[in-house]
XYZ file of C-alpha atoms in Angstrom:
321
model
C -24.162 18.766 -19.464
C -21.683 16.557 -21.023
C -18.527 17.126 -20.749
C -16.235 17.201 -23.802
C -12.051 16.357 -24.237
C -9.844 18.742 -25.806
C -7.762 16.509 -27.427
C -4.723 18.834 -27.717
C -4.728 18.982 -24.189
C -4.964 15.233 -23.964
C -1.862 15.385 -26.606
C 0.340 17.267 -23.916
C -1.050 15.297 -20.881
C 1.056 12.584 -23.329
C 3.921 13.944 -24.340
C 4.937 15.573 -20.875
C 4.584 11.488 -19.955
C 6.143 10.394 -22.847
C 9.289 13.199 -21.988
C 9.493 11.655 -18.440
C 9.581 7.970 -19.522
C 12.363 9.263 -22.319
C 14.425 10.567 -19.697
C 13.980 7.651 -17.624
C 15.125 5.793 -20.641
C 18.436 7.535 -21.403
C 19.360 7.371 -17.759
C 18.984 3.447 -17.621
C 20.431 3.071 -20.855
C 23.367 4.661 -19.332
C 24.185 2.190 -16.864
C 26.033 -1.511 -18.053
C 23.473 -4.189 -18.497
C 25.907 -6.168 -16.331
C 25.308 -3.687 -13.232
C 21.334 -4.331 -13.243
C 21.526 -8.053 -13.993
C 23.646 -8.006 -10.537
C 21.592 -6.185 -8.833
C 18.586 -8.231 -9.963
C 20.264 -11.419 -8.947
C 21.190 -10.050 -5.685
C 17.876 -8.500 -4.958
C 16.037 -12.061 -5.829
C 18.857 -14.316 -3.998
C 16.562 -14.202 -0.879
C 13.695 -14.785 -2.140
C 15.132 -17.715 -3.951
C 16.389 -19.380 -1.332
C 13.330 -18.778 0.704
C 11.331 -20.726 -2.025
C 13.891 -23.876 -2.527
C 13.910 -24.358 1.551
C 10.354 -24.264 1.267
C 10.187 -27.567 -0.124
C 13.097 -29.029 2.657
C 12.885 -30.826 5.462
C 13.423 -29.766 8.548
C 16.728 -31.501 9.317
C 17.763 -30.364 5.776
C 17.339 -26.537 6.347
C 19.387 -27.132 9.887
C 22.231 -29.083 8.477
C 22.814 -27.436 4.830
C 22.496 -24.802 2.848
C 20.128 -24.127 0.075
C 22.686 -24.561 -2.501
C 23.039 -28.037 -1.381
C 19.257 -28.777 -2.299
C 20.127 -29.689 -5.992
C 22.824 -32.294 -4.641
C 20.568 -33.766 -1.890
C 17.388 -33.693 -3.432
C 14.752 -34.797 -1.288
C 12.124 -32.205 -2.007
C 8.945 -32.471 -0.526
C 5.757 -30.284 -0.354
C 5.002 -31.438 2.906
C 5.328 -27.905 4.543
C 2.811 -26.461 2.280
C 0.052 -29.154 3.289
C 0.987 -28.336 6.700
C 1.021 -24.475 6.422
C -2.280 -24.448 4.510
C -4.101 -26.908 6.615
C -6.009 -26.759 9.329
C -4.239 -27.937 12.094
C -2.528 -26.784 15.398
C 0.251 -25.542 13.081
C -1.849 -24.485 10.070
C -4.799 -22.657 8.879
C -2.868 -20.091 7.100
C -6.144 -20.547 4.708
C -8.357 -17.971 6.947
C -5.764 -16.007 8.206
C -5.565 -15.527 4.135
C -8.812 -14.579 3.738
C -8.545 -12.116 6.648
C -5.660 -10.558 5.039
C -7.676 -10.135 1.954
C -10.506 -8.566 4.224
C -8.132 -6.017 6.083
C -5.965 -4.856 2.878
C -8.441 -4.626 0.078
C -10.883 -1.853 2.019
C -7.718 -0.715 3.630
C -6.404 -0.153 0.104
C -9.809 1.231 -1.420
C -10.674 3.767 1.193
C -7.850 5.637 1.650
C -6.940 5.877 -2.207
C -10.814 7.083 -2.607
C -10.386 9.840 0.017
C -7.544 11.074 -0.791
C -8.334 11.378 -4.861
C -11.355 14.075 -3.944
C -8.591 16.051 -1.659
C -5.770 15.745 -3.799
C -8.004 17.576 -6.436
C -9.661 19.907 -3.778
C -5.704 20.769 -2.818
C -4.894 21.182 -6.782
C -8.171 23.087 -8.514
C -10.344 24.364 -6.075
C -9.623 27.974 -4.866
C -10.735 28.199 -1.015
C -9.257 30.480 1.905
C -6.253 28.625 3.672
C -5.797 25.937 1.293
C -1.543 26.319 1.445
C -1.391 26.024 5.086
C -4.298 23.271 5.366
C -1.749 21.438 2.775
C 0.701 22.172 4.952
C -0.517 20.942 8.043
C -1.948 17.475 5.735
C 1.520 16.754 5.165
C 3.190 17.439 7.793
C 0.968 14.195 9.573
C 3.669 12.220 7.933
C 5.984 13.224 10.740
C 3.483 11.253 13.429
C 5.274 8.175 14.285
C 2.799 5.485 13.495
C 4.458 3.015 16.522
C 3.673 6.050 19.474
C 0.116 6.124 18.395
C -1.492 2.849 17.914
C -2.260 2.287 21.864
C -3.961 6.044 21.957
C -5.962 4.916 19.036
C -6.832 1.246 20.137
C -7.747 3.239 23.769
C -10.103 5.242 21.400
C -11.915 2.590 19.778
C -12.265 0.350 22.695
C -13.821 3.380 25.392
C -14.237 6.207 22.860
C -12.606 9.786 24.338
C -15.042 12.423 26.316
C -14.178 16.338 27.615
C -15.669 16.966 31.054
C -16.241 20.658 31.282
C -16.146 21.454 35.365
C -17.773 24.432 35.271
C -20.625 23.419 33.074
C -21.133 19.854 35.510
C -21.522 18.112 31.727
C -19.281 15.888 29.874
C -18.911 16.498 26.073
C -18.638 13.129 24.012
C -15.576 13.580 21.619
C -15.865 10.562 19.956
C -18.358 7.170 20.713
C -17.274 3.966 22.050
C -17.586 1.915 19.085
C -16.056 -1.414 20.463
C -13.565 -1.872 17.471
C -11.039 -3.024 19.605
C -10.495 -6.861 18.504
C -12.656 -6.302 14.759
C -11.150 -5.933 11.457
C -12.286 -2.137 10.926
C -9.901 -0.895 13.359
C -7.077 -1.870 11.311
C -8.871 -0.347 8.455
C -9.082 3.029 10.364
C -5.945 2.973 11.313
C -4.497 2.285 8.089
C -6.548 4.339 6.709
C -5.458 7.170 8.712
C -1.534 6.655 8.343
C -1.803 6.573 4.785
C -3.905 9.770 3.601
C -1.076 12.011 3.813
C 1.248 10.277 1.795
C -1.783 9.543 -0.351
C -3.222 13.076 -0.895
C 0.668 14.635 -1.345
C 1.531 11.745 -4.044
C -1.809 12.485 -5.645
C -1.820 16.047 -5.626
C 1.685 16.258 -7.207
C -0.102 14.543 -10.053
C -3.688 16.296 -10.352
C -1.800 19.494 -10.025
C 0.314 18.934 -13.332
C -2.344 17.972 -15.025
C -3.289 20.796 -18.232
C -5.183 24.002 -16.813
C -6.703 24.381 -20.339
C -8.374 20.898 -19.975
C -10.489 21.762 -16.811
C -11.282 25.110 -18.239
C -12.574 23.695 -20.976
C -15.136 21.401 -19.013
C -15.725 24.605 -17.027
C -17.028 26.359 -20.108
C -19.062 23.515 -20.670
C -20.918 23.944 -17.649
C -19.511 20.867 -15.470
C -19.066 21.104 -11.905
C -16.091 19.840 -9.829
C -17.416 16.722 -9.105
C -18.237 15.656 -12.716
C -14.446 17.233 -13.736
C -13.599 15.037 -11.351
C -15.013 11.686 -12.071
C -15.099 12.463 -15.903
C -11.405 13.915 -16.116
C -9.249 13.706 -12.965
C -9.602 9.910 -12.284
C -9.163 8.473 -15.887
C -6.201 10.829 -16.241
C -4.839 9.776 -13.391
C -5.086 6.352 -13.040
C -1.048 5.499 -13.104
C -0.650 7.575 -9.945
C -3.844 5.751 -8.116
C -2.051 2.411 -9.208
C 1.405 3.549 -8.029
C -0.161 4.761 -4.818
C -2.554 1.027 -4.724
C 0.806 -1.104 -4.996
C 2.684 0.983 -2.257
C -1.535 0.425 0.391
C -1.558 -2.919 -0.788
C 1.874 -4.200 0.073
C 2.005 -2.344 3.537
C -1.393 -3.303 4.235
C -0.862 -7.165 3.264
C 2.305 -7.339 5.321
C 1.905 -5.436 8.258
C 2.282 -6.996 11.745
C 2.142 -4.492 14.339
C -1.213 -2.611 13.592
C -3.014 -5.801 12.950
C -1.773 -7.379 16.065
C -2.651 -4.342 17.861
C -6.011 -3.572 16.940
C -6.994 -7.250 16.808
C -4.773 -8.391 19.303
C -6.362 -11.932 20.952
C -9.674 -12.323 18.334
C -7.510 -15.241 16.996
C -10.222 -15.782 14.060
C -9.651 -12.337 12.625
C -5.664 -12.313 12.752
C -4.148 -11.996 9.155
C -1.355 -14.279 8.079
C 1.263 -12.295 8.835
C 0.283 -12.715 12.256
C -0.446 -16.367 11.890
C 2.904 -17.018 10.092
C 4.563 -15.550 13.408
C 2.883 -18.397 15.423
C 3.942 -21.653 13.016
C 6.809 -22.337 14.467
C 5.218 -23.222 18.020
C 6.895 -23.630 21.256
C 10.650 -22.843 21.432
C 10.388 -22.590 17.412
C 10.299 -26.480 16.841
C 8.023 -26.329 13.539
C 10.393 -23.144 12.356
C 10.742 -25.212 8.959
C 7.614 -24.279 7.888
C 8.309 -20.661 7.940
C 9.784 -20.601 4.689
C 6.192 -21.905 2.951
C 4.073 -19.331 4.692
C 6.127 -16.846 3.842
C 6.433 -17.708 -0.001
C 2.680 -17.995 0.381
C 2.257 -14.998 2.109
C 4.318 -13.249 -0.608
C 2.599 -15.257 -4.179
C -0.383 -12.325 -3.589
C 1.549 -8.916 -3.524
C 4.433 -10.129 -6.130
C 0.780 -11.110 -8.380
C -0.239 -6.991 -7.597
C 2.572 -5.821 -8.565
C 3.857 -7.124 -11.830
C -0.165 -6.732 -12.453
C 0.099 -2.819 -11.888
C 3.567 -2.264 -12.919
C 3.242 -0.477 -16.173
C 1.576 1.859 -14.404
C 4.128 2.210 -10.911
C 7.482 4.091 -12.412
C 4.881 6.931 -14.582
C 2.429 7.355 -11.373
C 5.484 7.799 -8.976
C 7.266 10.559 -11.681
C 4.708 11.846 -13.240
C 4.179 14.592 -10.563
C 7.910 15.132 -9.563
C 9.097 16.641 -12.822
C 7.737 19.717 -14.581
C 8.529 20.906 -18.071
């Protein structure tokens, strides 16, 4: 059966937002234009002068300053050709594409998982479902750096219970020989990021109007079809919020990645390829700059993409009323 809108409750989905982003307003407004252009300008300053020594030499970035780069001239975009190529030094091009490999499913799963729980959490009624929330998350206390080896141990011989008494061993979880692929890091992302995922989430789903989903109850639609018909179109500035934040930790990690893929040199992202450019005894360390202004173009593009939708999906769920 289809399932109809009240727009009235849409109407108050809009003005709660439009109270939040008001409030939002008057508290900026409050503060001297002066103060955030400062802040801006010291926020960007390295940045900026990690993209002007991008284009220096390498006796130029030892011997001056970037300031001095508009004096000197003598700009060149001979680390780029280096960094992107596909020599010895280079071939940040694959290591590229592998970061696109890892952080996109990385980014996809978790943010699809934790959208049916967040709403399970919210609007479905089952015994236990406070503590089980709870105990969700409460996995945010896990340090991430004490369990990667445990994990990488599990994907690379799986984990088994021998029972003495019963002479039989009880298979826990299979050998899957992830160690070295790309899907371990998307497991282990994966895994880290649920419980910030499904609290951030739920915070939202849960303030969405009551009247709304009893509405499309009286109309005969299930929780799935509330789900996919309401929930998600209503709350797509949280899943954006919450896509920035998987995206830029996925895209920029080092340790997991170098963990879980470890010596498989053709599946290493850039971040871990970056690491290596500046060779033995960090000789080629000039061209550190241009990978990393290359390895940063991609999540500055998501983000000013998405952020219209990052401030109202991070706030919408902390304020009631």
């Amino acid at each position: 059966m289809a399932v109809t809108t009240n727009p009235q409750d849409v109407h108050i989905a809009g003005e709660t937002e439009q109270a939040l982003g008001s409030r939002v307003y008057r508290v900026l407004r409050s503060i001297p234009t002066w103060v955030l252009w400062l802040l801006v300008m010291v926020w960007s300053l390295p940045t900026f002068s990690l993209f002007i020594n991008s284009f220096r030499t390498r006796d130029a970035q030892r011997n001056s300053g970037f300031w001095n780069a508009f004096t000197e001239g003598g700009f060149t975009l001979d680390n780029y050709t280096e960094v992107l190529g596909s020599g010895a030094t280079g071939g940040l091009g694959q290591a590229l594409v592998n970061s696109f490999a890892i952080a996109i499913p990385a980014t996809i799963i978790p943010i699809a998982i934790a959208a049916f729980a967040a709403y399970a959490f919210a609007w479905i009624d089952f015994k236990g479902r406070e503590w089980l929330f709870i105990v969700t998350v409460s996995l945010l206390a896990i340090p991430l750096q004490m369990s990667l080896i445990p994990l990488l141990q599990l994907y690379s011989n799986g984990a088994a219970l021998t029972i003495p008494f019963l002479d039989r061993t009880l298979t826990l979880f299979p050998d899957m020989g992830l160690a070295g692929e790309i899907p371990a890091v998307w497991l282990t992302h994966t895994g880290f990021a649920l419980p910030f995922a499904i609290f951030l989430l739920h915070n939202y789903i849960s303030g969405l109007p009551s009247d709304l989903f009893e509405s499309a109850r009286i109309d005969g639609a299930d929780h799935f079809t509330i789900f996919w018909r309401l929930v998600v179109p209503l709350s797509v500035p949280v899943l954006a919020a919450f896509a920035i934040f998987q995206f830029l930790w996925t895209w920029n990690d080092y340790l997991i990645a170098l963990t879980m893929i470890g010596g498989n040199r053709d599946a290493l992202p850039a971040t871990v390829a970056i690491a290596s450019l500046a060779g033995e005894f960090g000789l080629r360390e000039h061209v550190l700059a241009a990978g990393a202004f290359v390895q940063t173009v991609f999540p500055l593009a998501v983000f000013f993409a998405l952020q219209r939708y990052f401030v109202r999906g991070i706030l919408a769920g902390s304020v009631k009323g």
